[in-house]
Amino acid sequence: MPLYVEKKPERLITEEGVRTDGRLPHEIRPIRMTVGVLERADGSALVEWGGNRILAAVFGPREVHPKHLMLPDKALVRARYNMAPFSTPERRRPGPDRRSVELSKVIREALKPAIFVENYPGAVIDIFVEVLRSDAGTRVAGVTAASLALAHAGIAMRGLVAACAAGRVGEFVVCDPNHDEDMWGEADMPMAMMMESRKITLLQIDGPMTPEQFEEALNMAKRGIEFVYELQKEALKRPYVLVERRIRGV
Ligand code: ADP
């Protein structure tokens, strides 16, 4: 007997566009970002996004082990996405599965173009994305957290990478699909962008959309990404603002 049976809600969206969590189509879930949450990592970040809790840790640039993986002219970038066994309603089997292997690659590919890898020949930069609680959209929250952790580690980057998904529920294009929408909606489209050049480094689409809906989803995801980017900058500045306030005694 399964411990937990998920039930499809009677309706995912009303005719007025109100979603199962009360949001309107263009609205994003509440997000909180904190950097410097792990003492032993060179860079770290915690992203709380809706019901997601994602911890990112960066180690490096450091010596490559095993040595034969070393690249003489640039840094090796490795990423690992992992879901904790307690991160889903039903306990999942610990360890890598096909999905986490794919998401590790997706996250690495989304971030690598932003890193000045040529600045660190022969070194490795390790990125760990640990999903402590999952609620749909863990890859975009993971990319967002990992980008913050890289910046917090002081890795030379072209700029931050921010991410957000859009989707389709019935005939509505929605921003930042929640778990019900991801599970029972028509389409899900995670996207990430390098904010300095506005280059897209991740774009996946899972489910059908018309060209018009796709265009709308692209704009919806872009607006979500811009919002996420503002929060990232704020999170990186926050520790300095607090120190400044303490120095000034305000
Ligand atoms: P993303 O988290 O990037 O949206 P998916 O679309 O693959 O990636 O997954 C959607 C959601 O489904 C996840 O955030 C998680 O809540 C749930 N999920 C994914 N894989 C599992 C699993 N093996 N066991 C239980 N829930 C899972």
PDB file of C-alpha atoms and ligand atoms in Angstrom:
ATOM      1  CA  MET A   1       0.000   0.000   0.000  1.00  0.00           C
ATOM      2  CA  PRO A   2       1.491   3.371  -0.882  1.00  0.00           C
ATOM      3  CA  LEU A   3       1.849   5.719   2.079  1.00  0.00           C
ATOM      4  CA  TYR A   4       0.641   8.673   0.084  1.00  0.00           C
ATOM      5  CA  VAL A   5      -1.681   8.860  -2.911  1.00  0.00           C
ATOM      6  CA  GLU A   6      -1.737  12.070  -4.898  1.00  0.00           C
ATOM      7  CA  LYS A   7      -5.132  13.224  -6.047  1.00  0.00           C
ATOM      8  CA  LYS A   8      -5.786  15.378  -9.065  1.00  0.00           C
ATOM      9  CA  PRO A   9      -7.637  18.530  -7.981  1.00  0.00           C
ATOM     10  CA  GLU A  10     -11.143  18.840  -9.407  1.00  0.00           C
ATOM     11  CA  ARG A  11     -10.003  21.799 -11.421  1.00  0.00           C
ATOM     12  CA  LEU A  12      -6.573  23.297 -11.932  1.00  0.00           C
ATOM     13  CA  ILE A  13      -7.690  26.805 -12.884  1.00  0.00           C
ATOM     14  CA  THR A  14     -10.968  28.737 -12.808  1.00  0.00           C
ATOM     15  CA  GLU A  15     -12.432  30.579 -15.775  1.00  0.00           C
ATOM     16  CA  GLU A  16     -11.062  33.796 -14.222  1.00  0.00           C
ATOM     17  CA  GLY A  17      -7.569  32.290 -14.132  1.00  0.00           C
ATOM     18  CA  VAL A  18      -7.320  31.602 -10.391  1.00  0.00           C
ATOM     19  CA  ARG A  19      -4.953  28.702  -9.753  1.00  0.00           C
ATOM     20  CA  THR A  20      -5.021  25.935  -7.077  1.00  0.00           C
ATOM     21  CA  ASP A  21      -2.788  28.026  -4.792  1.00  0.00           C
ATOM     22  CA  GLY A  22      -4.773  31.217  -5.377  1.00  0.00           C
ATOM     23  CA  ARG A  23      -2.276  32.821  -7.754  1.00  0.00           C
ATOM     24  CA  LEU A  24      -3.169  34.536 -11.010  1.00  0.00           C
ATOM     25  CA  PRO A  25      -1.484  33.266 -14.213  1.00  0.00           C
ATOM     26  CA  HIS A  26       1.394  35.801 -14.167  1.00  0.00           C
ATOM     27  CA  GLU A  27       2.176  35.453 -10.439  1.00  0.00           C
ATOM     28  CA  ILE A  28       5.251  33.721  -9.030  1.00  0.00           C
ATOM     29  CA  ARG A  29       5.358  31.827  -5.716  1.00  0.00           C
ATOM     30  CA  PRO A  30       6.999  33.481  -2.659  1.00  0.00           C
ATOM     31  CA  ILE A  31      10.795  33.261  -2.869  1.00  0.00           C
ATOM     32  CA  ARG A  32      13.485  33.783  -0.251  1.00  0.00           C
ATOM     33  CA  MET A  33      17.221  33.554  -0.920  1.00  0.00           C
ATOM     34  CA  THR A  34      20.092  33.456   1.571  1.00  0.00           C
ATOM     35  CA  VAL A  35      23.805  33.185   0.836  1.00  0.00           C
ATOM     36  CA  GLY A  36      26.570  31.899   3.107  1.00  0.00           C
ATOM     37  CA  VAL A  37      24.575  29.166   4.810  1.00  0.00           C
ATOM     38  CA  LEU A  38      27.362  26.548   4.906  1.00  0.00           C
ATOM     39  CA  GLU A  39      30.619  27.275   6.692  1.00  0.00           C
ATOM     40  CA  ARG A  40      32.706  24.570   5.007  1.00  0.00           C
ATOM     41  CA  ALA A  41      31.755  25.372   1.423  1.00  0.00           C
ATOM     42  CA  ASP A  42      33.563  28.067  -0.564  1.00  0.00           C
ATOM     43  CA  GLY A  43      30.157  29.378  -1.592  1.00  0.00           C
ATOM     44  CA  SER A  44      26.636  28.450  -0.597  1.00  0.00           C
ATOM     45  CA  ALA A  45      23.019  29.494  -0.936  1.00  0.00           C
ATOM     46  CA  LEU A  46      19.605  28.405   0.242  1.00  0.00           C
ATOM     47  CA  VAL A  47      16.642  29.098  -2.019  1.00  0.00           C
ATOM     48  CA  GLU A  48      13.145  28.709  -0.605  1.00  0.00           C
ATOM     49  CA  TRP A  49      10.731  28.908  -3.509  1.00  0.00           C
ATOM     50  CA  GLY A  50       7.117  27.978  -2.845  1.00  0.00           C
ATOM     51  CA  GLY A  51       7.435  24.616  -1.103  1.00  0.00           C
ATOM     52  CA  ASN A  52      10.913  23.961  -2.535  1.00  0.00           C
ATOM     53  CA  ARG A  53      13.956  24.083  -0.262  1.00  0.00           C
ATOM     54  CA  ILE A  54      17.147  23.941  -2.289  1.00  0.00           C
ATOM     55  CA  LEU A  55      20.647  24.108  -0.911  1.00  0.00           C
ATOM     56  CA  ALA A  56      23.558  24.807  -3.248  1.00  0.00           C
ATOM     57  CA  ALA A  57      27.210  24.415  -2.294  1.00  0.00           C
ATOM     58  CA  VAL A  58      30.277  25.275  -4.370  1.00  0.00           C
ATOM     59  CA  PHE A  59      33.786  23.968  -3.732  1.00  0.00           C
ATOM     60  CA  GLY A  60      36.724  25.325  -5.666  1.00  0.00           C
ATOM     61  CA  PRO A  61      38.567  26.232  -7.691  1.00  0.00           C
ATOM     62  CA  ARG A  62      40.540  23.321  -6.252  1.00  0.00           C
ATOM     63  CA  GLU A  63      42.790  20.457  -7.344  1.00  0.00           C
ATOM     64  CA  VAL A  64      41.164  17.862  -9.626  1.00  0.00           C
ATOM     65  CA  HIS A  65      40.758  14.297  -8.395  1.00  0.00           C
ATOM     66  CA  PRO A  66      41.127  11.948 -10.226  1.00  0.00           C
ATOM     67  CA  LYS A  67      44.008  13.712 -11.977  1.00  0.00           C
ATOM     68  CA  HIS A  68      43.287  12.382 -15.487  1.00  0.00           C
ATOM     69  CA  LEU A  69      40.119  14.535 -15.600  1.00  0.00           C
ATOM     70  CA  MET A  70      42.207  17.717 -15.388  1.00  0.00           C
ATOM     71  CA  LEU A  71      41.877  20.141 -18.323  1.00  0.00           C
ATOM     72  CA  PRO A  72      45.166  21.977 -18.968  1.00  0.00           C
ATOM     73  CA  ASP A  73      43.657  25.207 -20.299  1.00  0.00           C
ATOM     74  CA  LYS A  74      40.482  25.668 -18.251  1.00  0.00           C
ATOM     75  CA  ALA A  75      38.545  24.625 -15.180  1.00  0.00           C
ATOM     76  CA  LEU A  76      36.547  21.428 -15.106  1.00  0.00           C
ATOM     77  CA  VAL A  77      32.987  22.193 -13.960  1.00  0.00           C
ATOM     78  CA  ARG A  78      31.072  19.383 -12.267  1.00  0.00           C
ATOM     79  CA  ALA A  79      27.500  19.536 -10.997  1.00  0.00           C
ATOM     80  CA  ARG A  80      25.464  17.099  -8.948  1.00  0.00           C
ATOM     81  CA  TYR A  81      21.716  17.385  -8.420  1.00  0.00           C
ATOM     82  CA  ASN A  82      20.415  15.213  -5.631  1.00  0.00           C
ATOM     83  CA  MET A  83      17.000  14.810  -4.037  1.00  0.00           C
ATOM     84  CA  ALA A  84      17.036  13.905  -0.367  1.00  0.00           C
ATOM     85  CA  PRO A  85      15.012  10.767   0.430  1.00  0.00           C
ATOM     86  CA  PHE A  86      12.716  12.935   2.600  1.00  0.00           C
ATOM     87  CA  SER A  87      12.230  15.640  -0.063  1.00  0.00           C
ATOM     88  CA  THR A  88       9.052  14.151  -1.545  1.00  0.00           C
ATOM     89  CA  PRO A  89       5.748  13.199   0.169  1.00  0.00           C
ATOM     90  CA  GLU A  90       6.588   9.538  -0.275  1.00  0.00           C
ATOM     91  CA  ARG A  91      10.119   8.548   0.772  1.00  0.00           C
ATOM     92  CA  ARG A  92      12.194   8.087  -2.360  1.00  0.00           C
ATOM     93  CA  ARG A  93      15.052   5.652  -2.797  1.00  0.00           C
ATOM     94  CA  PRO A  94      18.321   7.427  -1.972  1.00  0.00           C
ATOM     95  CA  GLY A  95      20.984   7.772  -4.637  1.00  0.00           C
ATOM     96  CA  PRO A  96      21.139   8.831  -8.264  1.00  0.00           C
ATOM     97  CA  ASP A  97      18.429   7.851 -10.730  1.00  0.00           C
ATOM     98  CA  ARG A  98      18.096   8.724 -14.423  1.00  0.00           C
ATOM     99  CA  ARG A  99      16.286  11.978 -13.635  1.00  0.00           C
ATOM    100  CA  SER A 100      18.992  13.250 -11.274  1.00  0.00           C
ATOM    101  CA  VAL A 101      21.727  12.339 -13.770  1.00  0.00           C
ATOM    102  CA  GLU A 102      19.855  14.345 -16.437  1.00  0.00           C
ATOM    103  CA  LEU A 103      19.204  17.289 -14.122  1.00  0.00           C
ATOM    104  CA  SER A 104      22.863  17.368 -13.039  1.00  0.00           C
ATOM    105  CA  LYS A 105      23.788  17.798 -16.714  1.00  0.00           C
ATOM    106  CA  VAL A 106      21.042  20.374 -17.318  1.00  0.00           C
ATOM    107  CA  ILE A 107      22.205  22.465 -14.331  1.00  0.00           C
ATOM    108  CA  ARG A 108      25.862  22.233 -15.358  1.00  0.00           C
ATOM    109  CA  GLU A 109      25.078  23.273 -18.945  1.00  0.00           C
ATOM    110  CA  ALA A 110      22.929  26.178 -17.714  1.00  0.00           C
ATOM    111  CA  LEU A 111      25.730  27.593 -15.535  1.00  0.00           C
ATOM    112  CA  LYS A 112      28.967  26.783 -17.343  1.00  0.00           C
ATOM    113  CA  PRO A 113      28.691  29.498 -20.050  1.00  0.00           C
ATOM    114  CA  ALA A 114      28.627  32.129 -17.270  1.00  0.00           C
ATOM    115  CA  ILE A 115      31.886  30.973 -15.667  1.00  0.00           C
ATOM    116  CA  PHE A 116      35.282  32.290 -16.818  1.00  0.00           C
ATOM    117  CA  VAL A 117      36.641  28.719 -16.917  1.00  0.00           C
ATOM    118  CA  GLU A 118      39.805  29.926 -18.670  1.00  0.00           C
ATOM    119  CA  ASN A 119      40.759  31.787 -15.463  1.00  0.00           C
ATOM    120  CA  TYR A 120      41.282  28.506 -13.613  1.00  0.00           C
ATOM    121  CA  PRO A 121      43.341  26.133 -15.801  1.00  0.00           C
ATOM    122  CA  GLY A 122      43.795  22.670 -14.312  1.00  0.00           C
ATOM    123  CA  ALA A 123      41.327  23.252 -11.459  1.00  0.00           C
ATOM    124  CA  VAL A 124      37.868  21.903 -10.720  1.00  0.00           C
ATOM    125  CA  ILE A 125      34.743  23.739  -9.616  1.00  0.00           C
ATOM    126  CA  ASP A 126      32.252  21.403  -7.932  1.00  0.00           C
ATOM    127  CA  ILE A 127      28.608  22.422  -7.672  1.00  0.00           C
ATOM    128  CA  PHE A 128      26.219  20.496  -5.422  1.00  0.00           C
ATOM    129  CA  VAL A 129      22.465  21.061  -5.592  1.00  0.00           C
ATOM    130  CA  GLU A 130      20.655  19.321  -2.761  1.00  0.00           C
ATOM    131  CA  VAL A 131      16.866  19.258  -2.840  1.00  0.00           C
ATOM    132  CA  LEU A 132      15.672  19.162   0.771  1.00  0.00           C
ATOM    133  CA  ARG A 133      11.998  19.621  -0.099  1.00  0.00           C
ATOM    134  CA  SER A 134      10.516  19.455  -3.588  1.00  0.00           C
ATOM    135  CA  ASP A 135       7.432  21.170  -4.903  1.00  0.00           C
ATOM    136  CA  ALA A 136       7.941  21.392  -8.708  1.00  0.00           C
ATOM    137  CA  GLY A 137      10.449  23.661 -10.379  1.00  0.00           C
ATOM    138  CA  THR A 138      13.460  22.242  -8.551  1.00  0.00           C
ATOM    139  CA  ARG A 139      15.706  22.573 -11.618  1.00  0.00           C
ATOM    140  CA  VAL A 140      15.057  26.314 -11.985  1.00  0.00           C
ATOM    141  CA  ALA A 141      15.373  26.863  -8.230  1.00  0.00           C
ATOM    142  CA  GLY A 142      18.542  24.704  -8.360  1.00  0.00           C
ATOM    143  CA  VAL A 143      20.136  26.766 -11.159  1.00  0.00           C
ATOM    144  CA  THR A 144      19.222  29.973  -9.300  1.00  0.00           C
ATOM    145  CA  ALA A 145      20.719  28.698  -6.019  1.00  0.00           C
ATOM    146  CA  ALA A 146      23.859  27.322  -7.685  1.00  0.00           C
ATOM    147  CA  SER A 147      24.490  30.594  -9.512  1.00  0.00           C
ATOM    148  CA  LEU A 148      24.259  32.445  -6.189  1.00  0.00           C
ATOM    149  CA  ALA A 149      26.634  29.946  -4.562  1.00  0.00           C
ATOM    150  CA  LEU A 150      29.164  30.414  -7.409  1.00  0.00           C
ATOM    151  CA  ALA A 151      29.051  34.191  -6.983  1.00  0.00           C
ATOM    152  CA  HIS A 152      29.301  33.817  -3.200  1.00  0.00           C
ATOM    153  CA  ALA A 153      32.406  31.625  -3.712  1.00  0.00           C
ATOM    154  CA  GLY A 154      33.981  34.508  -5.632  1.00  0.00           C
ATOM    155  CA  ILE A 155      34.242  32.540  -8.892  1.00  0.00           C
ATOM    156  CA  ALA A 156      34.802  34.911 -11.824  1.00  0.00           C
ATOM    157  CA  MET A 157      31.575  35.009 -13.811  1.00  0.00           C
ATOM    158  CA  ARG A 158      30.166  36.902 -16.768  1.00  0.00           C
ATOM    159  CA  GLY A 159      27.101  37.506 -14.613  1.00  0.00           C
ATOM    160  CA  LEU A 160      24.444  35.688 -12.650  1.00  0.00           C
ATOM    161  CA  VAL A 161      22.251  32.994 -14.164  1.00  0.00           C
ATOM    162  CA  ALA A 162      18.608  33.278 -13.148  1.00  0.00           C
ATOM    163  CA  ALA A 163      15.844  30.796 -13.918  1.00  0.00           C
ATOM    164  CA  CYS A 164      12.079  30.393 -13.843  1.00  0.00           C
ATOM    165  CA  ALA A 165       9.540  28.141 -15.553  1.00  0.00           C
ATOM    166  CA  ALA A 166       6.339  28.909 -17.387  1.00  0.00           C
ATOM    167  CA  GLY A 167       3.660  26.408 -18.314  1.00  0.00           C
ATOM    168  CA  ARG A 168       0.217  25.836 -19.720  1.00  0.00           C
ATOM    169  CA  VAL A 169      -2.833  24.905 -17.702  1.00  0.00           C
ATOM    170  CA  GLY A 170      -5.902  24.434 -19.894  1.00  0.00           C
ATOM    171  CA  GLU A 171      -5.835  27.418 -22.224  1.00  0.00           C
ATOM    172  CA  PHE A 172      -3.966  29.607 -19.714  1.00  0.00           C
ATOM    173  CA  VAL A 173      -0.236  30.241 -19.913  1.00  0.00           C
ATOM    174  CA  VAL A 174       1.042  30.450 -16.325  1.00  0.00           C
ATOM    175  CA  CYS A 175       4.231  31.572 -14.611  1.00  0.00           C
ATOM    176  CA  ASP A 176       6.110  29.249 -12.233  1.00  0.00           C
ATOM    177  CA  PRO A 177       3.888  26.096 -12.297  1.00  0.00           C
ATOM    178  CA  ASN A 178       3.171  24.564  -8.889  1.00  0.00           C
ATOM    179  CA  HIS A 179       3.176  20.858  -8.120  1.00  0.00           C
ATOM    180  CA  ASP A 180      -0.449  20.255  -9.250  1.00  0.00           C
ATOM    181  CA  GLU A 181       0.147  22.155 -12.484  1.00  0.00           C
ATOM    182  CA  ASP A 182       3.436  20.380 -13.149  1.00  0.00           C
ATOM    183  CA  MET A 183       1.802  17.010 -12.552  1.00  0.00           C
ATOM    184  CA  TRP A 184      -1.556  17.488 -14.288  1.00  0.00           C
ATOM    185  CA  GLY A 185      -1.130  20.608 -16.421  1.00  0.00           C
ATOM    186  CA  GLU A 186      -0.662  20.588 -20.194  1.00  0.00           C
ATOM    187  CA  ALA A 187       2.915  21.867 -20.476  1.00  0.00           C
ATOM    188  CA  ASP A 188       5.951  22.865 -18.427  1.00  0.00           C
ATOM    189  CA  MET A 189       8.771  25.043 -19.773  1.00  0.00           C
ATOM    190  CA  PRO A 190      11.795  25.658 -17.505  1.00  0.00           C
ATOM    191  CA  MET A 191      14.168  28.373 -18.695  1.00  0.00           C
ATOM    192  CA  ALA A 192      17.421  29.994 -17.495  1.00  0.00           C
ATOM    193  CA  MET A 193      19.216  33.104 -18.710  1.00  0.00           C
ATOM    194  CA  MET A 194      22.659  34.618 -18.321  1.00  0.00           C
ATOM    195  CA  MET A 195      21.571  38.047 -17.222  1.00  0.00           C
ATOM    196  CA  GLU A 196      24.469  40.169 -18.504  1.00  0.00           C
ATOM    197  CA  SER A 197      24.103  39.115 -22.143  1.00  0.00           C
ATOM    198  CA  ARG A 198      20.502  37.871 -21.834  1.00  0.00           C
ATOM    199  CA  LYS A 199      21.578  34.600 -23.455  1.00  0.00           C
ATOM    200  CA  ILE A 200      19.284  31.638 -22.797  1.00  0.00           C
ATOM    201  CA  THR A 201      21.279  28.772 -21.250  1.00  0.00           C
ATOM    202  CA  LEU A 202      18.371  26.423 -20.537  1.00  0.00           C
ATOM    203  CA  LEU A 203      15.083  25.950 -22.335  1.00  0.00           C
ATOM    204  CA  GLN A 204      13.102  22.739 -22.122  1.00  0.00           C
ATOM    205  CA  ILE A 205       9.496  22.139 -23.038  1.00  0.00           C
ATOM    206  CA  ASP A 206       7.428  19.259 -21.860  1.00  0.00           C
ATOM    207  CA  GLY A 207       3.921  19.232 -23.384  1.00  0.00           C
ATOM    208  CA  PRO A 208       2.219  20.895 -26.338  1.00  0.00           C
ATOM    209  CA  MET A 209       1.753  24.639 -26.940  1.00  0.00           C
ATOM    210  CA  THR A 210       0.695  26.600 -29.998  1.00  0.00           C
ATOM    211  CA  PRO A 211       3.311  29.051 -31.378  1.00  0.00           C
ATOM    212  CA  GLU A 212       1.293  31.893 -29.771  1.00  0.00           C
ATOM    213  CA  GLN A 213       1.196  30.133 -26.400  1.00  0.00           C
ATOM    214  CA  PHE A 214       4.922  29.412 -26.690  1.00  0.00           C
ATOM    215  CA  GLU A 215       5.631  33.100 -27.356  1.00  0.00           C
ATOM    216  CA  GLU A 216       3.514  34.053 -24.342  1.00  0.00           C
ATOM    217  CA  ALA A 217       5.231  31.418 -22.172  1.00  0.00           C
ATOM    218  CA  LEU A 218       8.640  32.729 -23.250  1.00  0.00           C
ATOM    219  CA  ASN A 219       7.683  36.262 -22.182  1.00  0.00           C
ATOM    220  CA  MET A 220       6.136  34.984 -18.950  1.00  0.00           C
ATOM    221  CA  ALA A 221       9.298  33.000 -18.076  1.00  0.00           C
ATOM    222  CA  LYS A 222      11.479  36.038 -18.954  1.00  0.00           C
ATOM    223  CA  ARG A 223       9.511  38.276 -16.600  1.00  0.00           C
ATOM    224  CA  GLY A 224       9.814  35.630 -13.864  1.00  0.00           C
ATOM    225  CA  ILE A 225      13.564  35.409 -14.507  1.00  0.00           C
ATOM    226  CA  GLU A 226      13.955  39.193 -14.197  1.00  0.00           C
ATOM    227  CA  PHE A 227      12.157  39.092 -10.851  1.00  0.00           C
ATOM    228  CA  VAL A 228      14.373  36.210  -9.657  1.00  0.00           C
ATOM    229  CA  TYR A 229      17.485  38.137 -10.790  1.00  0.00           C
ATOM    230  CA  GLU A 230      16.530  41.142  -8.627  1.00  0.00           C
ATOM    231  CA  LEU A 231      16.161  38.833  -5.611  1.00  0.00           C
ATOM    232  CA  GLN A 232      19.544  37.240  -6.350  1.00  0.00           C
ATOM    233  CA  LYS A 233      21.300  40.638  -6.388  1.00  0.00           C
ATOM    234  CA  GLU A 234      19.566  41.602  -3.162  1.00  0.00           C
ATOM    235  CA  ALA A 235      20.590  38.329  -1.473  1.00  0.00           C
ATOM    236  CA  LEU A 236      24.246  38.814  -2.477  1.00  0.00           C
ATOM    237  CA  LYS A 237      24.285  42.387  -1.172  1.00  0.00           C
ATOM    238  CA  ARG A 238      22.397  41.676   2.083  1.00  0.00           C
ATOM    239  CA  PRO A 239      25.388  40.560   4.233  1.00  0.00           C
ATOM    240  CA  TYR A 240      27.280  43.745   3.250  1.00  0.00           C
ATOM    241  CA  VAL A 241      24.283  45.955   3.958  1.00  0.00           C
ATOM    242  CA  LEU A 242      23.998  44.386   7.430  1.00  0.00           C
ATOM    243  CA  VAL A 243      27.724  44.951   8.137  1.00  0.00           C
ATOM    244  CA  GLU A 244      27.453  48.565   6.943  1.00  0.00           C
ATOM    245  CA  ARG A 245      24.455  49.128   9.209  1.00  0.00           C
ATOM    246  CA  ARG A 246      26.359  47.656  12.165  1.00  0.00           C
ATOM    247  CA  ILE A 247      29.402  49.868  11.470  1.00  0.00           C
ATOM    248  CA  ARG A 248      27.253  52.947  11.216  1.00  0.00           C
ATOM    249  CA  GLY A 249      25.170  51.867  14.210  1.00  0.00           C
ATOM    250  CA  VAL A 250      21.874  52.272  12.395  1.00  0.00           C
TER     251      VAL A 250
HETATM  252  P1  ADP B   1      11.302  19.994 -11.621  1.00  0.00           P
HETATM  253  O1  ADP B   1      11.427  19.772 -10.133  1.00  0.00           O
HETATM  254  O2  ADP B   1      12.462  20.720 -12.188  1.00  0.00           O
HETATM  255  O3  ADP B   1       9.973  20.607 -11.996  1.00  0.00           O
HETATM  256  P2  ADP B   1      10.226  17.516 -12.693  1.00  0.00           P
HETATM  257  O4  ADP B   1       9.276  18.159 -13.632  1.00  0.00           O
HETATM  258  O5  ADP B   1      10.939  16.267 -13.148  1.00  0.00           O
HETATM  259  O6  ADP B   1      11.381  18.544 -12.278  1.00  0.00           O
HETATM  260  O7  ADP B   1       9.517  17.152 -11.335  1.00  0.00           O
HETATM  261  C1  ADP B   1       8.432  17.876 -10.841  1.00  0.00           C
HETATM  262  C2  ADP B   1       8.210  17.556  -9.398  1.00  0.00           C
HETATM  263  O8  ADP B   1       7.799  16.213  -9.251  1.00  0.00           O
HETATM  264  C3  ADP B   1       9.445  17.684  -8.517  1.00  0.00           C
HETATM  265  O9  ADP B   1       9.738  19.013  -8.113  1.00  0.00           O
HETATM  266  C4  ADP B   1       9.060  16.821  -7.355  1.00  0.00           C
HETATM  267  O10 ADP B   1       8.203  17.543  -6.466  1.00  0.00           O
HETATM  268  C5  ADP B   1       8.269  15.692  -8.013  1.00  0.00           C
HETATM  269  N1  ADP B   1       9.149  14.533  -8.251  1.00  0.00           N
HETATM  270  C6  ADP B   1      10.091  14.392  -9.182  1.00  0.00           C
HETATM  271  N2  ADP B   1      10.717  13.199  -9.094  1.00  0.00           N
HETATM  272  C7  ADP B   1      10.157  12.565  -8.062  1.00  0.00           C
HETATM  273  C8  ADP B   1      10.352  11.299  -7.441  1.00  0.00           C
HETATM  274  N3  ADP B   1      11.278  10.434  -7.867  1.00  0.00           N
HETATM  275  N4  ADP B   1       9.568  10.983  -6.396  1.00  0.00           N
HETATM  276  C9  ADP B   1       8.623  11.835  -5.957  1.00  0.00           C
HETATM  277  N5  ADP B   1       8.397  13.052  -6.475  1.00  0.00           N
HETATM  278  C10 ADP B   1       9.148  13.422  -7.512  1.00  0.00           C
END
